[in-house]
Each structure stands twice: as structure tokens, then as C-alpha cells.
Amino acid sequence: MVIAIDGPSASGKGTLAKRLARHFGLPHLDTGLLYRAVGWRAERSGEPPAEVAAALQAQDLADPHLRGDEAGQAGSRVAALSEVRANLLAFQRRFAGQASGAVLDGRDIGTVICPDAPVKLFVTASVAARAERRFQELRGRGADPIRSRVLAEMAERDRRDSERAAAPLKAAPDAYLLDTSDMDADAAFAAALAFMAGKGFRPDGP
């Protein structure tokens, strides 16, 4: 079983992906980390992003800096480069092709990486709701963010991800749309499980 989860930043897709992976006993890949790792390294080393992408190893994803907002912005910038995306394609498909199946979350899983995945979810939320989540997340880390700036950066990232020529952020035609604007993590998880149960997928199912 391959579960493909797409959606914009701070929609809750990563939290949902981790919970579904635990629930079904599947390996999980946050594909956004690949782009964060490429962008973070390329901006610091001066190497061409495509070359960094071609040489990326699983251990490169362990850097704690990749979880920061700076790495997220760097990742979004290099994700617009078609050569970077092409060089990371095999990495992601190998992960999805494990005998156990897998859960992958990102922005083009259901449309490009795993278009034949039996389960596709597109997790979204209003930009205001997502910006507020990111604001609270940053405050929780001890930062002192400015709400208006967080909102502006979120809107700019949405624009960049949706308008890029290479694999733009969009829902696959057969994806289940899950709007988490007014949901907490438990409600989103329950909604996803209900959808999957309706398709015949349970922990001991197909």
C-alpha cells in the first residue's frame, strides 16, 4: 500500500502522514526534507542545486537545521528547478517501491511521484489558518515572529509552489480533499481513516 499525501505548507499533512504510517506500520518519507537538504547545502556550499540533488543520501536528511524556516524557504526555491526535481525522482520512487509499501508526503506525490498510488490525499487549509499554525510553531521554538510577516511569507510560498513550471502544487484528480482549517490533528486523522476504510484499507486490510 502506498499512501500519497500532498498539500501546502502547515496544512497538517506531515503530522497526518506520520500518524498514518504508525497506524498501518509503514515507512514514512517527508519529501520536503529532500528539497530542504538540497537548498540548505547549495546555498551554503555554492554547489549547483542539481548536483547536490544527484548526490543526496538518506543520511543527509538527519540535519536538524532542515526543520527550520530558513531551510524551508531554501527548499521551496530549489524545488522550482526542473533538474533538481528530476534528480530526486528516483530517490522518492525507490522509497515508495519498498515491499512493505510506504507513506510519502509532499507537493507532487499523487501527481508525479506515485500517480498510481491506491490512496491519495490532498490536505489543505486556509492561508490564514496555516499562517497562524506556523506563527504558534515559531513561538513555541522560542522565536519572536511577526504575524503579518509569517502570513506574507506563507502566501509567497504558496504562489511559488503553485505557479512553478516543474510539478506545481495541485491535487491529483482522484485525491481526497481534506480541508483542515477547522480541524485539529485528531479530527484530520479520523477523517483520513474513514476515507481509507471506505476504500477497503484498514490496518489488517489490503
PDB file of C-alpha atoms in Angstrom:
ATOM      1  CA  MET A   1       0.000   0.000   0.000  1.00  0.00           C
ATOM      2  CA  VAL A   2       1.304   3.421  -0.971  1.00  0.00           C
ATOM      3  CA  ILE A   3      -0.316   6.455   0.621  1.00  0.00           C
ATOM      4  CA  ALA A   4       0.403   9.694  -1.247  1.00  0.00           C
ATOM      5  CA  ILE A   5      -0.240  12.880   0.726  1.00  0.00           C
ATOM      6  CA  ASP A   6       0.099  16.319  -0.828  1.00  0.00           C
ATOM      7  CA  GLY A   7      -0.672  19.831   0.318  1.00  0.00           C
ATOM      8  CA  PRO A   8       0.720  23.269   1.087  1.00  0.00           C
ATOM      9  CA  SER A   9       2.938  24.253   3.991  1.00  0.00           C
ATOM     10  CA  ALA A  10       1.425  23.989   7.509  1.00  0.00           C
ATOM     11  CA  SER A  11      -1.694  22.224   6.252  1.00  0.00           C
ATOM     12  CA  GLY A  12      -1.092  19.340   8.651  1.00  0.00           C
ATOM     13  CA  LYS A  13      -0.025  16.829   6.006  1.00  0.00           C
ATOM     14  CA  GLY A  14       3.230  15.910   7.759  1.00  0.00           C
ATOM     15  CA  THR A  15       1.544  15.188  11.087  1.00  0.00           C
ATOM     16  CA  LEU A  16      -1.129  13.159   9.315  1.00  0.00           C
ATOM     17  CA  ALA A  17       1.463  11.233   7.289  1.00  0.00           C
ATOM     18  CA  LYS A  18       3.388  10.236  10.423  1.00  0.00           C
ATOM     19  CA  ARG A  19       0.221   9.056  12.178  1.00  0.00           C
ATOM     20  CA  LEU A  20      -0.956   7.034   9.183  1.00  0.00           C
ATOM     21  CA  ALA A  21       2.494   5.464   8.851  1.00  0.00           C
ATOM     22  CA  ARG A  22       2.417   4.379  12.501  1.00  0.00           C
ATOM     23  CA  HIS A  23      -1.166   3.168  12.211  1.00  0.00           C
ATOM     24  CA  PHE A  24      -0.515   0.989   9.179  1.00  0.00           C
ATOM     25  CA  GLY A  25       3.069   0.024  10.094  1.00  0.00           C
ATOM     26  CA  LEU A  26       4.589   1.651   7.008  1.00  0.00           C
ATOM     27  CA  PRO A  27       7.837   3.592   6.456  1.00  0.00           C
ATOM     28  CA  HIS A  28       7.359   7.340   6.018  1.00  0.00           C
ATOM     29  CA  LEU A  29       9.202   9.874   3.882  1.00  0.00           C
ATOM     30  CA  ASP A  30       8.761  13.629   4.233  1.00  0.00           C
ATOM     31  CA  THR A  31       9.832  14.507   0.697  1.00  0.00           C
ATOM     32  CA  GLY A  32      10.027  18.184   1.599  1.00  0.00           C
ATOM     33  CA  LEU A  33      13.178  17.304   3.549  1.00  0.00           C
ATOM     34  CA  LEU A  34      14.856  16.336   0.274  1.00  0.00           C
ATOM     35  CA  TYR A  35      14.380  19.813  -1.137  1.00  0.00           C
ATOM     36  CA  ARG A  36      15.275  21.449   2.160  1.00  0.00           C
ATOM     37  CA  ALA A  37      18.506  19.431   2.244  1.00  0.00           C
ATOM     38  CA  VAL A  38      19.356  20.412  -1.320  1.00  0.00           C
ATOM     39  CA  GLY A  39      18.551  24.089  -0.826  1.00  0.00           C
ATOM     40  CA  TRP A  40      20.307  24.322   2.545  1.00  0.00           C
ATOM     41  CA  ARG A  41      23.515  22.729   1.259  1.00  0.00           C
ATOM     42  CA  ALA A  42      23.550  24.510  -2.103  1.00  0.00           C
ATOM     43  CA  GLU A  43      23.156  27.960  -0.557  1.00  0.00           C
ATOM     44  CA  ARG A  44      25.987  27.312   1.896  1.00  0.00           C
ATOM     45  CA  SER A  45      28.424  25.481  -0.346  1.00  0.00           C
ATOM     46  CA  GLY A  46      27.813  27.267  -3.631  1.00  0.00           C
ATOM     47  CA  GLU A  47      27.342  23.937  -5.396  1.00  0.00           C
ATOM     48  CA  PRO A  48      24.738  23.794  -8.184  1.00  0.00           C
ATOM     49  CA  PRO A  49      21.454  22.562  -6.655  1.00  0.00           C
ATOM     50  CA  ALA A  50      21.040  19.896  -9.352  1.00  0.00           C
ATOM     51  CA  GLU A  51      24.433  18.391  -8.445  1.00  0.00           C
ATOM     52  CA  VAL A  52      23.546  18.401  -4.752  1.00  0.00           C
ATOM     53  CA  ALA A  53      20.260  16.655  -5.587  1.00  0.00           C
ATOM     54  CA  ALA A  54      22.012  13.999  -7.664  1.00  0.00           C
ATOM     55  CA  ALA A  55      24.376  13.137  -4.806  1.00  0.00           C
ATOM     56  CA  LEU A  56      21.828  13.275  -1.964  1.00  0.00           C
ATOM     57  CA  GLN A  57      21.967  10.390   0.537  1.00  0.00           C
ATOM     58  CA  ALA A  58      19.447   9.314   3.164  1.00  0.00           C
ATOM     59  CA  GLN A  59      21.784  10.388   5.973  1.00  0.00           C
ATOM     60  CA  ASP A  60      21.739  13.962   4.632  1.00  0.00           C
ATOM     61  CA  LEU A  61      18.161  14.270   5.886  1.00  0.00           C
ATOM     62  CA  ALA A  62      19.188  13.998   9.547  1.00  0.00           C
ATOM     63  CA  ASP A  63      20.499  17.579   9.838  1.00  0.00           C
ATOM     64  CA  PRO A  64      18.324  19.337  12.481  1.00  0.00           C
ATOM     65  CA  HIS A  65      18.691  22.651  10.622  1.00  0.00           C
ATOM     66  CA  LEU A  66      16.417  21.274   7.896  1.00  0.00           C
ATOM     67  CA  ARG A  67      13.402  21.726  10.167  1.00  0.00           C
ATOM     68  CA  GLY A  68      13.901  25.479  10.366  1.00  0.00           C
ATOM     69  CA  ASP A  69      12.036  28.098   8.362  1.00  0.00           C
ATOM     70  CA  GLU A  70      15.206  29.231   6.561  1.00  0.00           C
ATOM     71  CA  ALA A  71      15.744  25.749   5.173  1.00  0.00           C
ATOM     72  CA  GLY A  72      12.075  25.625   4.227  1.00  0.00           C
ATOM     73  CA  GLN A  73      12.370  28.771   2.133  1.00  0.00           C
ATOM     74  CA  ALA A  74      15.586  27.478   0.543  1.00  0.00           C
ATOM     75  CA  GLY A  75      13.861  24.207  -0.263  1.00  0.00           C
ATOM     76  CA  SER A  76      10.945  25.984  -1.901  1.00  0.00           C
ATOM     77  CA  ARG A  77      13.326  27.943  -4.120  1.00  0.00           C
ATOM     78  CA  VAL A  78      15.235  24.923  -5.429  1.00  0.00           C
ATOM     79  CA  ALA A  79      12.012  22.927  -5.794  1.00  0.00           C
ATOM     80  CA  ALA A  80      11.129  25.207  -8.703  1.00  0.00           C
ATOM     81  CA  LEU A  81      14.137  23.850 -10.647  1.00  0.00           C
ATOM     82  CA  SER A  82      13.128  21.038 -13.001  1.00  0.00           C
ATOM     83  CA  GLU A  83      16.608  19.458 -12.948  1.00  0.00           C
ATOM     84  CA  VAL A  84      16.542  19.252  -9.154  1.00  0.00           C
ATOM     85  CA  ARG A  85      13.144  17.561  -9.252  1.00  0.00           C
ATOM     86  CA  ALA A  86      14.303  15.125 -11.927  1.00  0.00           C
ATOM     87  CA  ASN A  87      17.391  14.191  -9.900  1.00  0.00           C
ATOM     88  CA  LEU A  88      15.302  13.450  -6.803  1.00  0.00           C
ATOM     89  CA  LEU A  89      12.655  11.423  -8.626  1.00  0.00           C
ATOM     90  CA  ALA A  90      14.444   8.056  -8.383  1.00  0.00           C
ATOM     91  CA  PHE A  91      15.144   8.528  -4.650  1.00  0.00           C
ATOM     92  CA  GLN A  92      11.441   9.004  -3.942  1.00  0.00           C
ATOM     93  CA  ARG A  93      10.236   6.196  -6.193  1.00  0.00           C
ATOM     94  CA  ARG A  94      12.690   3.749  -4.630  1.00  0.00           C
ATOM     95  CA  PHE A  95      11.281   4.623  -1.224  1.00  0.00           C
ATOM     96  CA  ALA A  96       7.709   4.173  -2.431  1.00  0.00           C
ATOM     97  CA  GLY A  97       8.619   0.867  -4.087  1.00  0.00           C
ATOM     98  CA  GLN A  98       9.527  -0.940  -0.869  1.00  0.00           C
ATOM     99  CA  ALA A  99       7.817  -4.302  -0.474  1.00  0.00           C
ATOM    100  CA  SER A 100       6.013  -3.073   2.636  1.00  0.00           C
ATOM    101  CA  GLY A 101       4.537  -0.069   0.884  1.00  0.00           C
ATOM    102  CA  ALA A 102       5.109   3.455   2.216  1.00  0.00           C
ATOM    103  CA  VAL A 103       3.638   6.801   3.146  1.00  0.00           C
ATOM    104  CA  LEU A 104       5.056   9.822   1.312  1.00  0.00           C
ATOM    105  CA  ASP A 105       4.064  13.420   1.836  1.00  0.00           C
ATOM    106  CA  GLY A 106       4.995  16.421  -0.262  1.00  0.00           C
ATOM    107  CA  ARG A 107       3.592  18.528  -3.062  1.00  0.00           C
ATOM    108  CA  ASP A 108       3.670  16.271  -6.127  1.00  0.00           C
ATOM    109  CA  ILE A 109       3.383  12.745  -4.720  1.00  0.00           C
ATOM    110  CA  GLY A 110      -0.015  11.907  -6.157  1.00  0.00           C
ATOM    111  CA  THR A 111       0.561  13.748  -9.426  1.00  0.00           C
ATOM    112  CA  VAL A 112       4.188  12.909 -10.316  1.00  0.00           C
ATOM    113  CA  ILE A 113       5.993  10.599  -7.896  1.00  0.00           C
ATOM    114  CA  CYS A 114       3.286   7.978  -7.305  1.00  0.00           C
ATOM    115  CA  PRO A 115       0.459   8.682  -9.763  1.00  0.00           C
ATOM    116  CA  ASP A 116      -0.787   5.093  -9.371  1.00  0.00           C
ATOM    117  CA  ALA A 117      -0.929   5.155  -5.565  1.00  0.00           C
ATOM    118  CA  PRO A 118      -4.135   3.480  -4.354  1.00  0.00           C
ATOM    119  CA  VAL A 119      -4.639   6.152  -1.684  1.00  0.00           C
ATOM    120  CA  LYS A 120      -4.197   9.859  -2.425  1.00  0.00           C
ATOM    121  CA  LEU A 121      -4.949  12.657  -0.005  1.00  0.00           C
ATOM    122  CA  PHE A 122      -4.696  16.385  -0.636  1.00  0.00           C
ATOM    123  CA  VAL A 123      -4.521  18.141   2.721  1.00  0.00           C
ATOM    124  CA  THR A 124      -5.171  21.860   2.701  1.00  0.00           C
ATOM    125  CA  ALA A 125      -6.337  24.752   4.903  1.00  0.00           C
ATOM    126  CA  SER A 126      -6.894  28.456   4.518  1.00  0.00           C
ATOM    127  CA  VAL A 127      -3.754  30.567   4.310  1.00  0.00           C
ATOM    128  CA  ALA A 128      -4.852  32.402   7.480  1.00  0.00           C
ATOM    129  CA  ALA A 129      -5.187  29.134   9.421  1.00  0.00           C
ATOM    130  CA  ARG A 130      -1.845  27.846   8.162  1.00  0.00           C
ATOM    131  CA  ALA A 131      -0.056  31.105   8.918  1.00  0.00           C
ATOM    132  CA  GLU A 132      -1.425  31.065  12.462  1.00  0.00           C
ATOM    133  CA  ARG A 133      -0.165  27.499  12.937  1.00  0.00           C
ATOM    134  CA  ARG A 134       3.275  28.468  11.702  1.00  0.00           C
ATOM    135  CA  PHE A 135       3.241  31.569  13.942  1.00  0.00           C
ATOM    136  CA  GLN A 136       2.437  29.466  17.011  1.00  0.00           C
ATOM    137  CA  GLU A 137       5.028  26.860  16.000  1.00  0.00           C
ATOM    138  CA  LEU A 138       7.740  29.513  15.761  1.00  0.00           C
ATOM    139  CA  ARG A 139       6.748  30.995  19.125  1.00  0.00           C
ATOM    140  CA  GLY A 140       6.904  27.515  20.617  1.00  0.00           C
ATOM    141  CA  ARG A 141      10.504  27.264  19.452  1.00  0.00           C
ATOM    142  CA  GLY A 142      11.350  30.458  21.305  1.00  0.00           C
ATOM    143  CA  ALA A 143      11.342  32.751  18.263  1.00  0.00           C
ATOM    144  CA  ASP A 144       9.646  36.152  18.176  1.00  0.00           C
ATOM    145  CA  PRO A 145       7.810  36.119  14.823  1.00  0.00           C
ATOM    146  CA  ILE A 146       5.713  38.899  13.376  1.00  0.00           C
ATOM    147  CA  ARG A 147       2.243  37.675  12.400  1.00  0.00           C
ATOM    148  CA  SER A 148       1.957  39.786   9.260  1.00  0.00           C
ATOM    149  CA  ARG A 149       5.361  38.660   8.048  1.00  0.00           C
ATOM    150  CA  VAL A 150       4.548  34.983   8.623  1.00  0.00           C
ATOM    151  CA  LEU A 151       1.331  35.428   6.644  1.00  0.00           C
ATOM    152  CA  ALA A 152       3.128  37.216   3.789  1.00  0.00           C
ATOM    153  CA  GLU A 153       5.829  34.539   3.603  1.00  0.00           C
ATOM    154  CA  MET A 154       3.185  31.802   3.614  1.00  0.00           C
ATOM    155  CA  ALA A 155       1.310  33.454   0.754  1.00  0.00           C
ATOM    156  CA  GLU A 156       4.542  33.915  -1.235  1.00  0.00           C
ATOM    157  CA  ARG A 157       5.500  30.285  -0.750  1.00  0.00           C
ATOM    158  CA  ASP A 158       2.041  29.185  -1.884  1.00  0.00           C
ATOM    159  CA  ARG A 159       2.402  31.300  -5.001  1.00  0.00           C
ATOM    160  CA  ARG A 160       5.875  29.925  -5.763  1.00  0.00           C
ATOM    161  CA  ASP A 161       4.818  26.306  -5.226  1.00  0.00           C
ATOM    162  CA  SER A 162       1.611  26.609  -7.247  1.00  0.00           C
ATOM    163  CA  GLU A 163       2.980  28.593 -10.194  1.00  0.00           C
ATOM    164  CA  ARG A 164       6.280  26.810 -10.814  1.00  0.00           C
ATOM    165  CA  ALA A 165       6.581  25.133 -14.190  1.00  0.00           C
ATOM    166  CA  ALA A 166       8.007  21.896 -12.775  1.00  0.00           C
ATOM    167  CA  ALA A 167       5.456  19.765 -10.904  1.00  0.00           C
ATOM    168  CA  PRO A 168       3.356  22.584  -9.443  1.00  0.00           C
ATOM    169  CA  LEU A 169       1.433  22.034  -6.229  1.00  0.00           C
ATOM    170  CA  LYS A 170      -2.036  20.759  -7.130  1.00  0.00           C
ATOM    171  CA  ALA A 171      -4.394  17.996  -6.154  1.00  0.00           C
ATOM    172  CA  ALA A 172      -4.470  14.830  -8.228  1.00  0.00           C
ATOM    173  CA  PRO A 173      -7.875  14.412  -9.892  1.00  0.00           C
ATOM    174  CA  ASP A 174      -8.591  11.305  -7.801  1.00  0.00           C
ATOM    175  CA  ALA A 175      -7.270  12.662  -4.480  1.00  0.00           C
ATOM    176  CA  TYR A 176      -9.471  13.005  -1.414  1.00  0.00           C
ATOM    177  CA  LEU A 177      -9.591  16.690  -0.443  1.00  0.00           C
ATOM    178  CA  LEU A 178      -9.164  17.148   3.299  1.00  0.00           C
ATOM    179  CA  ASP A 179      -9.596  20.746   4.494  1.00  0.00           C
ATOM    180  CA  THR A 180      -8.131  21.047   7.988  1.00  0.00           C
ATOM    181  CA  SER A 181      -8.870  24.761   8.510  1.00  0.00           C
ATOM    182  CA  ASP A 182     -11.214  23.943  11.398  1.00  0.00           C
ATOM    183  CA  MET A 183      -9.766  20.550  12.359  1.00  0.00           C
ATOM    184  CA  ASP A 184      -7.243  19.509  14.935  1.00  0.00           C
ATOM    185  CA  ALA A 185      -4.813  16.660  14.268  1.00  0.00           C
ATOM    186  CA  ASP A 186      -7.130  14.032  15.748  1.00  0.00           C
ATOM    187  CA  ALA A 187     -10.067  15.094  13.561  1.00  0.00           C
ATOM    188  CA  ALA A 188      -7.907  15.102  10.430  1.00  0.00           C
ATOM    189  CA  PHE A 189      -6.604  11.623  11.272  1.00  0.00           C
ATOM    190  CA  ALA A 190     -10.135  10.314  11.842  1.00  0.00           C
ATOM    191  CA  ALA A 191     -11.324  11.784   8.526  1.00  0.00           C
ATOM    192  CA  ALA A 192      -8.428  10.189   6.646  1.00  0.00           C
ATOM    193  CA  LEU A 193      -9.048   6.799   8.270  1.00  0.00           C
ATOM    194  CA  ALA A 194     -12.750   6.998   7.422  1.00  0.00           C
ATOM    195  CA  PHE A 195     -11.919   7.727   3.790  1.00  0.00           C
ATOM    196  CA  MET A 196      -9.446   4.848   3.647  1.00  0.00           C
ATOM    197  CA  ALA A 197     -11.845   2.456   5.353  1.00  0.00           C
ATOM    198  CA  GLY A 198     -14.387   3.326   2.685  1.00  0.00           C
ATOM    199  CA  LYS A 199     -11.842   2.175   0.101  1.00  0.00           C
ATOM    200  CA  GLY A 200     -11.234  -1.054   1.991  1.00  0.00           C
ATOM    201  CA  PHE A 201      -7.948  -0.089   3.651  1.00  0.00           C
ATOM    202  CA  ARG A 202      -7.564  -0.971   7.337  1.00  0.00           C
ATOM    203  CA  PRO A 203      -4.505  -1.995   9.377  1.00  0.00           C
ATOM    204  CA  ASP A 204      -5.221  -5.661   8.601  1.00  0.00           C
ATOM    205  CA  GLY A 205      -6.743  -4.974   5.197  1.00  0.00           C
ATOM    206  CA  PRO A 206      -5.260  -4.922   1.661  1.00  0.00           C
TER     207      PRO A 206
END
